[in-house]
Tab-separated table of C-alpha atoms in Angstrom:
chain	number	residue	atom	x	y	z
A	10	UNK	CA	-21.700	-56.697	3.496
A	11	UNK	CA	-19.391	-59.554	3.261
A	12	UNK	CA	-19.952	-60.536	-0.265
A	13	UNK	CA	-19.828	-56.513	-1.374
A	14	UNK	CA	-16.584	-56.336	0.847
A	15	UNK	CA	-14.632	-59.168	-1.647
A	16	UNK	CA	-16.344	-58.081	-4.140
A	17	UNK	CA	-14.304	-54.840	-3.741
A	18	UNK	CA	-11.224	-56.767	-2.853
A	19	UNK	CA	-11.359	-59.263	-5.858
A	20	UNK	CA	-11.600	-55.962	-8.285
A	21	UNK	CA	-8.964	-54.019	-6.795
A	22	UNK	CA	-6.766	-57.095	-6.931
A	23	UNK	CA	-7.963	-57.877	-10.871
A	24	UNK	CA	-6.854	-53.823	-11.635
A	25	UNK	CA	-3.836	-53.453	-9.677
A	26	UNK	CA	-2.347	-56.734	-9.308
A	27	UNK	CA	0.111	-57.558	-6.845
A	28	UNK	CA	-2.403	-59.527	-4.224
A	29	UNK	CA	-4.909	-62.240	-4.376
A	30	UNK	CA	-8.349	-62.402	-2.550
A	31	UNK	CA	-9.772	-65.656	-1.122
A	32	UNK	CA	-12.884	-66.572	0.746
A	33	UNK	CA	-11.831	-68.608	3.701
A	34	UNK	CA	-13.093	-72.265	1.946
A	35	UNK	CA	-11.121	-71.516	-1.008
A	36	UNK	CA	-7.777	-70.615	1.416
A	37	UNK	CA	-4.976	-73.391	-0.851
A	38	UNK	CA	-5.443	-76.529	1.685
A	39	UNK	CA	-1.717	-76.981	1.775
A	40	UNK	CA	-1.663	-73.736	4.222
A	41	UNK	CA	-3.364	-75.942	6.465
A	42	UNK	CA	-5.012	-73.313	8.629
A	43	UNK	CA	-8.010	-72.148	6.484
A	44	UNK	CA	-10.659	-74.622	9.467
A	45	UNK	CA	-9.263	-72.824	12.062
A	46	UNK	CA	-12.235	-70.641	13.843
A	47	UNK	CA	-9.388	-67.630	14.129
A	48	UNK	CA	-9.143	-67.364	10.265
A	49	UNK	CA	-11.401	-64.360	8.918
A	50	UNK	CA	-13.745	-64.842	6.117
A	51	UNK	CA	-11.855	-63.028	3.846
A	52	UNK	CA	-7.801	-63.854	3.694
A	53	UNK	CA	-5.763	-61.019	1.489
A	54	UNK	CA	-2.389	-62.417	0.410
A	55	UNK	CA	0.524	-60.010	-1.292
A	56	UNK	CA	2.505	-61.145	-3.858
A	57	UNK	CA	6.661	-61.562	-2.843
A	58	UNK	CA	7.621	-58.329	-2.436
A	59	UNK	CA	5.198	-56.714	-1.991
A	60	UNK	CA	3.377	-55.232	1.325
A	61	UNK	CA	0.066	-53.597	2.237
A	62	UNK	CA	0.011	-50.410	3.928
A	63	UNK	CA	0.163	-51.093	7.647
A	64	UNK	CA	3.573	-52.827	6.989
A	65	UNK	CA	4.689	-49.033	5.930
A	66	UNK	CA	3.380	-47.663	9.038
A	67	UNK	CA	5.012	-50.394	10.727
A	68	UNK	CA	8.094	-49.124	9.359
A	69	UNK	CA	7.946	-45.552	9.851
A	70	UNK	CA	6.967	-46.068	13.921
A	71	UNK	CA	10.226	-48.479	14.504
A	72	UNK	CA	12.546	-46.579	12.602
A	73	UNK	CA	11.254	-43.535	15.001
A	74	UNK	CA	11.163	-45.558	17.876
A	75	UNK	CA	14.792	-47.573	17.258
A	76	UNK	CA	16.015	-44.562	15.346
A	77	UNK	CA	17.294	-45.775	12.287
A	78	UNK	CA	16.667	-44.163	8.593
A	79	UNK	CA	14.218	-45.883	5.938
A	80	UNK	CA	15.306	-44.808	2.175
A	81	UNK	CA	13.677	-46.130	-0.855
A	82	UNK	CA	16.375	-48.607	-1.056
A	83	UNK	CA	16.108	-49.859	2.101
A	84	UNK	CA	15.285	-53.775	2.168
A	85	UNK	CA	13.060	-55.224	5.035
A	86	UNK	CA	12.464	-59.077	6.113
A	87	UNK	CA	8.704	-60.009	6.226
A	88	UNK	CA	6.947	-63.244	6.411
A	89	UNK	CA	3.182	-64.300	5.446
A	90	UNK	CA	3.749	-64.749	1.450
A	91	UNK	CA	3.065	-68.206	-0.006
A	92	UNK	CA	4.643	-70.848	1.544
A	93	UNK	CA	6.277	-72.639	-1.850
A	94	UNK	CA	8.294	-69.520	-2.191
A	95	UNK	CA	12.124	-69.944	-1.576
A	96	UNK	CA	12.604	-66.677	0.306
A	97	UNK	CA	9.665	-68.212	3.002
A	98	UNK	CA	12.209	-70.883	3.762
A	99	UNK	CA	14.049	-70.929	6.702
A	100	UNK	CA	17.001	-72.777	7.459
A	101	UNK	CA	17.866	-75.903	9.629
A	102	UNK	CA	20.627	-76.227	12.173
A	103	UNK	CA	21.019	-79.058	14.705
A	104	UNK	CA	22.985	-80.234	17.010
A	105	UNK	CA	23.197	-82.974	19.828
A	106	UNK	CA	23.597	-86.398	20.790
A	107	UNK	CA	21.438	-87.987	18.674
A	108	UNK	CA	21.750	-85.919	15.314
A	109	UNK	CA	24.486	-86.764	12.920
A	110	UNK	CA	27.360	-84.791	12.138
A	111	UNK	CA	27.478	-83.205	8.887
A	112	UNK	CA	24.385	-84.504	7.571
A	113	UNK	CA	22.534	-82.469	4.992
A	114	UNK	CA	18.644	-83.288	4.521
A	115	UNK	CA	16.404	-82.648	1.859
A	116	UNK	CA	13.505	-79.588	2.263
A	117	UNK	CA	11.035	-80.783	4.929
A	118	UNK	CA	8.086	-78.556	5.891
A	119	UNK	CA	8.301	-77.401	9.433
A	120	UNK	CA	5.370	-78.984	11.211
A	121	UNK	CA	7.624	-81.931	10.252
A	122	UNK	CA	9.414	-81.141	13.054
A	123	UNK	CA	7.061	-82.171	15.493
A	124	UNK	CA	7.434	-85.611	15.099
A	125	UNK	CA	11.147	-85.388	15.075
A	126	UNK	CA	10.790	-84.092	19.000
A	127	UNK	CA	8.433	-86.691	19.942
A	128	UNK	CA	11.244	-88.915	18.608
A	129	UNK	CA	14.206	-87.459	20.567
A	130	UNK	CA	12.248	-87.347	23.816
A	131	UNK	CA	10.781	-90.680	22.618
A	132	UNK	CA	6.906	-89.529	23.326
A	133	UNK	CA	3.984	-90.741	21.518
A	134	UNK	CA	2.866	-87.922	18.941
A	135	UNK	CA	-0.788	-86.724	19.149
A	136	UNK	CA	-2.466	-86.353	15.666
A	137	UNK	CA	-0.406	-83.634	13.695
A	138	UNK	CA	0.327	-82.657	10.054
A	139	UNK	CA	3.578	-83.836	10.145
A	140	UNK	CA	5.833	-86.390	8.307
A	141	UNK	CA	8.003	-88.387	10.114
A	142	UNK	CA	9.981	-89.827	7.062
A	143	UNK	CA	10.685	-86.405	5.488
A	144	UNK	CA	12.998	-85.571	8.761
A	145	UNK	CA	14.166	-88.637	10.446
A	146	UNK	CA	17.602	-89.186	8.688
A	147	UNK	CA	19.148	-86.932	10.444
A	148	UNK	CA	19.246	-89.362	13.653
A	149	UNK	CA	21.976	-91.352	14.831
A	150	UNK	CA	21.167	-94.912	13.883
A	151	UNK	CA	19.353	-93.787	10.898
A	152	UNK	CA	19.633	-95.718	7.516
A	153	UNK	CA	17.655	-95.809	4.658
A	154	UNK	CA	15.407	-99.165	4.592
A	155	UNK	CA	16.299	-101.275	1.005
A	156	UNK	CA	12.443	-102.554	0.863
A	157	UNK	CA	10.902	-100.144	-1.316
A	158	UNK	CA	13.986	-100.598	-3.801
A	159	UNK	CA	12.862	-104.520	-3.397
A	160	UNK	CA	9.887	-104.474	-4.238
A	161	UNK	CA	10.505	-102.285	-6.957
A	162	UNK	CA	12.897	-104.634	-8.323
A	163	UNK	CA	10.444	-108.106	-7.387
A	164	UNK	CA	7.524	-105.810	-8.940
A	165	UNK	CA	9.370	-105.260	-12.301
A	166	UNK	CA	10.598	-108.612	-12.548
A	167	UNK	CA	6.749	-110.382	-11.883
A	168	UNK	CA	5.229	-107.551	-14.364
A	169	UNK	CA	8.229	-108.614	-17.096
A	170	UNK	CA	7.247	-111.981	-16.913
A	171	UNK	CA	3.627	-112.033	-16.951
A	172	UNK	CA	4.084	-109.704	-20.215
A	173	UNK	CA	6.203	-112.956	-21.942
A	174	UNK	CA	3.791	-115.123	-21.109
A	175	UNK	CA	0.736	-113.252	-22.053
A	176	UNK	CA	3.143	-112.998	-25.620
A	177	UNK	CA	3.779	-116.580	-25.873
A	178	UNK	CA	-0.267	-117.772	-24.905
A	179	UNK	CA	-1.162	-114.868	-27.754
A	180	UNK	CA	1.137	-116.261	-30.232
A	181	UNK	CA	0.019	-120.029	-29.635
A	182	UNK	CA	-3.111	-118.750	-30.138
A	183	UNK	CA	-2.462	-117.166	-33.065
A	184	UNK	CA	-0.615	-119.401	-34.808
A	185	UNK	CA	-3.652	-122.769	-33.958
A	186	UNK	CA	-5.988	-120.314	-35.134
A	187	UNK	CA	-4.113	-119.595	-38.328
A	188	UNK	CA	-3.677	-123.411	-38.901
A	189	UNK	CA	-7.425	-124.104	-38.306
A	190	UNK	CA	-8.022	-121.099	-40.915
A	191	UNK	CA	-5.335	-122.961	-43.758
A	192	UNK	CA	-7.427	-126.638	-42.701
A	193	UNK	CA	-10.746	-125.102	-43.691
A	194	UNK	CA	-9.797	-123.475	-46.814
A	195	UNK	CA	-8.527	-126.224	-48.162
A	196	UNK	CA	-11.245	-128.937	-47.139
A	197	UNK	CA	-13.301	-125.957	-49.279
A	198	UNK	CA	-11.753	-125.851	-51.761
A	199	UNK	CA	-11.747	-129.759	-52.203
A	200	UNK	CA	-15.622	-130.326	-51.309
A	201	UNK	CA	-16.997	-126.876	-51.714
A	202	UNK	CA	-20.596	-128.416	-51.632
A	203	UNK	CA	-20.735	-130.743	-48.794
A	204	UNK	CA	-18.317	-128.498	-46.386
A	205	UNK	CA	-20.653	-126.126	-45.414
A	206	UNK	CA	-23.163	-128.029	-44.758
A	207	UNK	CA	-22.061	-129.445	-41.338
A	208	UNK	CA	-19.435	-129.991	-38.696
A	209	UNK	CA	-19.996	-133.859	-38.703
A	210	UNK	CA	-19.805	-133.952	-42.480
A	211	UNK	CA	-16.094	-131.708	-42.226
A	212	UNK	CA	-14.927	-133.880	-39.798
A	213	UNK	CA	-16.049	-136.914	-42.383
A	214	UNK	CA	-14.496	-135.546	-44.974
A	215	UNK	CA	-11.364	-135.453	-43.183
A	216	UNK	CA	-11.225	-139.607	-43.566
A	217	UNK	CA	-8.842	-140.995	-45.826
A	218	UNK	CA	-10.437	-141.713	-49.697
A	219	UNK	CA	-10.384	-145.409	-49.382
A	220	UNK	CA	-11.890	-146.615	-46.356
Protein backbone atom coordinates (compact mmCIF):
# COMPACT_ATOMS: atom_id res chain seq x y z
CA UNK A 1 0.00 0.00 0.00
CA UNK A 2 2.84 2.20 0.80
CA UNK A 3 4.80 1.86 -2.32
CA UNK A 4 1.29 2.23 -4.54
CA UNK A 5 0.52 5.31 -2.21
CA UNK A 6 4.00 7.32 -3.60
CA UNK A 7 3.66 5.84 -6.44
CA UNK A 8 0.48 7.98 -6.83
CA UNK A 9 2.12 10.90 -5.17
CA UNK A 10 5.38 10.88 -7.32
CA UNK A 11 2.93 10.96 -10.61
CA UNK A 12 0.69 13.56 -9.54
CA UNK A 13 3.70 15.63 -8.60
CA UNK A 14 5.59 14.69 -12.22
CA UNK A 15 1.95 16.02 -14.04
CA UNK A 16 1.08 18.90 -12.03
CA UNK A 17 4.14 20.22 -10.60
CA UNK A 18 4.24 22.46 -7.82
CA UNK A 19 5.31 19.68 -4.95
CA UNK A 20 7.91 17.08 -4.51
CA UNK A 21 7.46 13.51 -3.01
CA UNK A 22 10.13 11.86 -0.82
CA UNK A 23 10.40 8.58 0.98
CA UNK A 24 11.50 9.33 4.47
CA UNK A 25 15.49 8.05 3.76
CA UNK A 26 15.68 10.26 0.89
CA UNK A 27 14.16 13.45 3.21
CA UNK A 28 17.53 16.30 2.09
CA UNK A 29 19.78 15.52 5.38
CA UNK A 30 20.25 19.20 5.90
CA UNK A 31 16.43 19.21 7.29
CA UNK A 32 17.85 17.26 9.93
CA UNK A 33 14.68 15.57 11.10
CA UNK A 34 14.14 12.79 8.47
CA UNK A 35 15.58 9.83 11.81
CA UNK A 36 13.12 11.10 13.88
CA UNK A 37 10.46 8.10 14.70
CA UNK A 38 7.55 11.04 14.33
CA UNK A 39 8.44 11.58 10.59
CA UNK A 40 5.92 9.55 8.24
CA UNK A 41 7.16 7.40 5.52
CA UNK A 42 6.12 9.52 2.98
CA UNK A 43 7.03 13.54 3.41
CA UNK A 44 5.00 15.85 0.65
CA UNK A 45 6.72 19.23 0.31
CA UNK A 46 4.97 22.36 -1.77
CA UNK A 47 6.84 24.48 -3.73
CA UNK A 48 7.02 28.53 -2.30
CA UNK A 49 3.82 29.59 -2.77
CA UNK A 50 2.11 27.20 -3.02
CA UNK A 51 -0.32 25.21 -0.44
CA UNK A 52 -2.21 21.91 -0.31
CA UNK A 53 -5.75 21.86 0.37
CA UNK A 54 -6.18 21.71 4.12
CA UNK A 55 -4.27 25.09 4.28
CA UNK A 56 -7.57 26.43 2.26
CA UNK A 57 -9.81 24.96 4.71
CA UNK A 58 -7.67 26.35 7.25
CA UNK A 59 -8.43 29.57 5.83
CA UNK A 60 -11.99 29.53 5.25
CA UNK A 61 -12.70 28.24 9.20
CA UNK A 62 -10.51 31.34 10.72
CA UNK A 63 -11.73 33.87 8.55
CA UNK A 64 -15.37 32.54 9.85
CA UNK A 65 -14.28 32.15 13.17
CA UNK A 66 -12.10 35.73 13.46
CA UNK A 67 -14.40 37.21 10.86
CA UNK A 68 -12.32 38.66 8.41
CA UNK A 69 -12.79 38.37 4.36
CA UNK A 70 -10.41 36.06 2.13
CA UNK A 71 -10.32 37.46 -1.68
CA UNK A 72 -8.19 36.01 -4.31
CA UNK A 73 -5.72 38.61 -3.56
CA UNK A 74 -5.45 38.06 -0.21
CA UNK A 75 -1.74 37.07 0.92
CA UNK A 76 -1.24 34.59 3.89
CA UNK A 77 2.12 33.75 5.99
CA UNK A 78 2.91 29.96 6.06
CA UNK A 79 5.92 28.06 7.04
CA UNK A 80 7.14 24.34 6.11
CA UNK A 81 8.75 25.18 2.48
CA UNK A 82 12.47 24.46 2.04
CA UNK A 83 14.57 25.81 4.42
CA UNK A 84 17.31 27.61 1.84
CA UNK A 85 14.46 29.78 0.77
CA UNK A 86 14.75 33.53 1.80
CA UNK A 87 11.09 34.01 2.68
CA UNK A 88 11.71 30.82 5.46
CA UNK A 89 14.09 33.19 7.17
CA UNK A 90 13.30 34.80 10.13
CA UNK A 91 14.90 37.61 11.63
CA UNK A 92 17.27 38.19 14.68
CA UNK A 93 16.88 40.74 17.43
CA UNK A 94 18.85 40.83 20.70
CA UNK A 95 19.33 42.57 23.40
CA UNK A 96 21.13 42.46 26.90
CA UNK A 97 24.13 42.65 28.85
CA UNK A 98 26.23 40.59 27.11
CA UNK A 99 25.24 41.23 23.34
CA UNK A 100 26.80 44.10 21.52
CA UNK A 101 25.20 47.10 20.44
CA UNK A 102 24.64 47.52 16.89
CA UNK A 103 26.21 44.48 15.76
CA UNK A 104 24.99 42.91 12.56
CA UNK A 105 25.84 39.03 12.03
CA UNK A 106 25.97 37.02 9.12
CA UNK A 107 22.87 34.23 8.38
CA UNK A 108 23.19 31.52 11.06
CA UNK A 109 20.72 28.61 11.09
CA UNK A 110 18.59 28.61 14.15
CA UNK A 111 19.52 25.49 16.06
CA UNK A 112 22.66 27.69 16.19
CA UNK A 113 21.12 29.30 18.78
CA UNK A 114 21.35 26.73 21.21
CA UNK A 115 24.76 26.99 21.87
CA UNK A 116 24.62 30.70 22.08
CA UNK A 117 22.22 30.11 25.42
CA UNK A 118 24.39 27.59 26.88
CA UNK A 119 26.95 30.39 26.48
CA UNK A 120 25.04 33.26 28.17
CA UNK A 121 23.94 31.08 31.07
CA UNK A 122 27.46 29.57 30.78
CA UNK A 123 26.08 25.70 30.80
CA UNK A 124 27.72 22.87 29.19
CA UNK A 125 25.76 22.06 25.82
CA UNK A 126 24.49 18.46 25.37
CA UNK A 127 25.12 17.05 21.81
CA UNK A 128 23.14 19.36 19.31
CA UNK A 129 23.28 20.40 15.61
CA UNK A 130 24.44 23.59 16.31
CA UNK A 131 27.46 25.86 15.49
CA UNK A 132 28.88 27.81 17.97
CA UNK A 133 31.19 29.94 15.64
CA UNK A 134 28.39 30.90 13.20
CA UNK A 135 26.68 33.00 16.27
CA UNK A 136 29.13 33.92 18.86
CA UNK A 137 30.24 37.45 17.63
CA UNK A 138 27.59 38.95 18.77
CA UNK A 139 28.98 38.71 22.55
CA UNK A 140 30.58 41.26 24.47
CA UNK A 141 34.25 40.38 24.54
CA UNK A 142 34.02 38.84 21.22
CA UNK A 143 36.86 39.29 18.58
CA UNK A 144 37.75 37.52 15.72
CA UNK A 145 40.94 35.15 16.45
CA UNK A 146 44.02 36.21 13.71
CA UNK A 147 45.22 32.33 13.63
CA UNK A 148 43.52 31.05 10.73
CA UNK A 149 44.74 34.29 8.75
CA UNK A 150 48.35 32.98 10.18
CA UNK A 151 48.50 30.08 9.12
CA UNK A 152 47.22 30.98 5.94
CA UNK A 153 49.91 33.37 5.52
CA UNK A 154 52.91 30.71 7.22
CA UNK A 155 51.11 28.01 4.83
CA UNK A 156 51.61 30.12 1.62
CA UNK A 157 54.91 31.22 2.46
CA UNK A 158 56.33 27.27 3.29
CA UNK A 159 54.33 26.05 -0.02
CA UNK A 160 56.20 29.20 -2.07
CA UNK A 161 59.35 28.07 -0.99
CA UNK A 162 59.34 24.46 -1.31
CA UNK A 163 58.08 25.25 -5.06
CA UNK A 164 61.73 27.36 -5.59
CA UNK A 165 63.52 24.80 -4.36
CA UNK A 166 61.95 21.90 -6.06
CA UNK A 167 62.80 24.57 -9.34
CA UNK A 168 66.31 25.08 -8.48
CA UNK A 169 67.09 20.93 -7.55
CA UNK A 170 65.13 20.36 -11.18
CA UNK A 171 67.23 22.78 -12.95
CA UNK A 172 70.64 21.47 -11.37
CA UNK A 173 69.51 18.44 -12.48
CA UNK A 174 68.86 19.36 -15.68
CA UNK A 175 71.55 21.24 -16.54
CA UNK A 176 74.46 18.01 -15.00
CA UNK A 177 72.42 15.87 -17.03
CA UNK A 178 72.70 18.00 -20.13
CA UNK A 179 76.53 18.32 -19.53
CA UNK A 180 76.95 14.52 -19.07
CA UNK A 181 74.83 14.24 -22.48
CA UNK A 182 77.49 17.05 -24.42
CA UNK A 183 80.66 14.73 -22.52
CA UNK A 184 79.42 11.56 -24.18
CA UNK A 185 78.80 12.80 -27.55
CA UNK A 186 81.84 14.06 -27.93
CA UNK A 187 84.09 11.16 -26.39
CA UNK A 188 81.83 9.39 -29.47
CA UNK A 189 82.48 11.12 -31.74
CA UNK A 190 86.35 11.00 -31.02
CA UNK A 191 86.56 7.05 -30.32
CA UNK A 192 83.36 5.85 -31.83
CA UNK A 193 84.74 2.19 -31.60
CA UNK A 194 86.13 1.75 -28.22
CA UNK A 195 83.32 4.08 -26.38
CA UNK A 196 80.73 1.77 -26.34
CA UNK A 197 82.31 -0.85 -25.37
CA UNK A 198 82.68 -0.06 -21.60
CA UNK A 199 82.47 2.34 -18.71
CA UNK A 200 86.16 1.62 -17.64
CA UNK A 201 87.36 2.08 -21.20
CA UNK A 202 85.21 5.85 -21.30
CA UNK A 203 86.59 6.75 -18.26
CA UNK A 204 90.23 5.70 -19.93
CA UNK A 205 89.71 7.49 -22.67
CA UNK A 206 89.15 10.48 -20.74
CA UNK A 207 93.24 10.48 -19.88
CA UNK A 208 95.27 12.96 -21.44
CA UNK A 209 97.06 11.63 -25.05
CA UNK A 210 100.51 11.50 -23.67
CA UNK A 211 100.74 9.73 -20.56
Amino acid sequence: MEEEIYALLKNASQDLGHFTVYKKDAIPSRWRFKNNPRVPPIYVVADEGYAFQDMFESVKYFSGRYGFQVRNDSEFGIHGYDNQLPSMRPFFLAVGPQIKSNHKVAPFNTVDLFTLFCAILNIKSTRHDGIYSNIESVLVGYHASMLPIVVIIVGGVTLALLLIVCAAVATLLIIKRQQNITTAAALNKRFPQNFSHSTIEAQHLLEPEDA
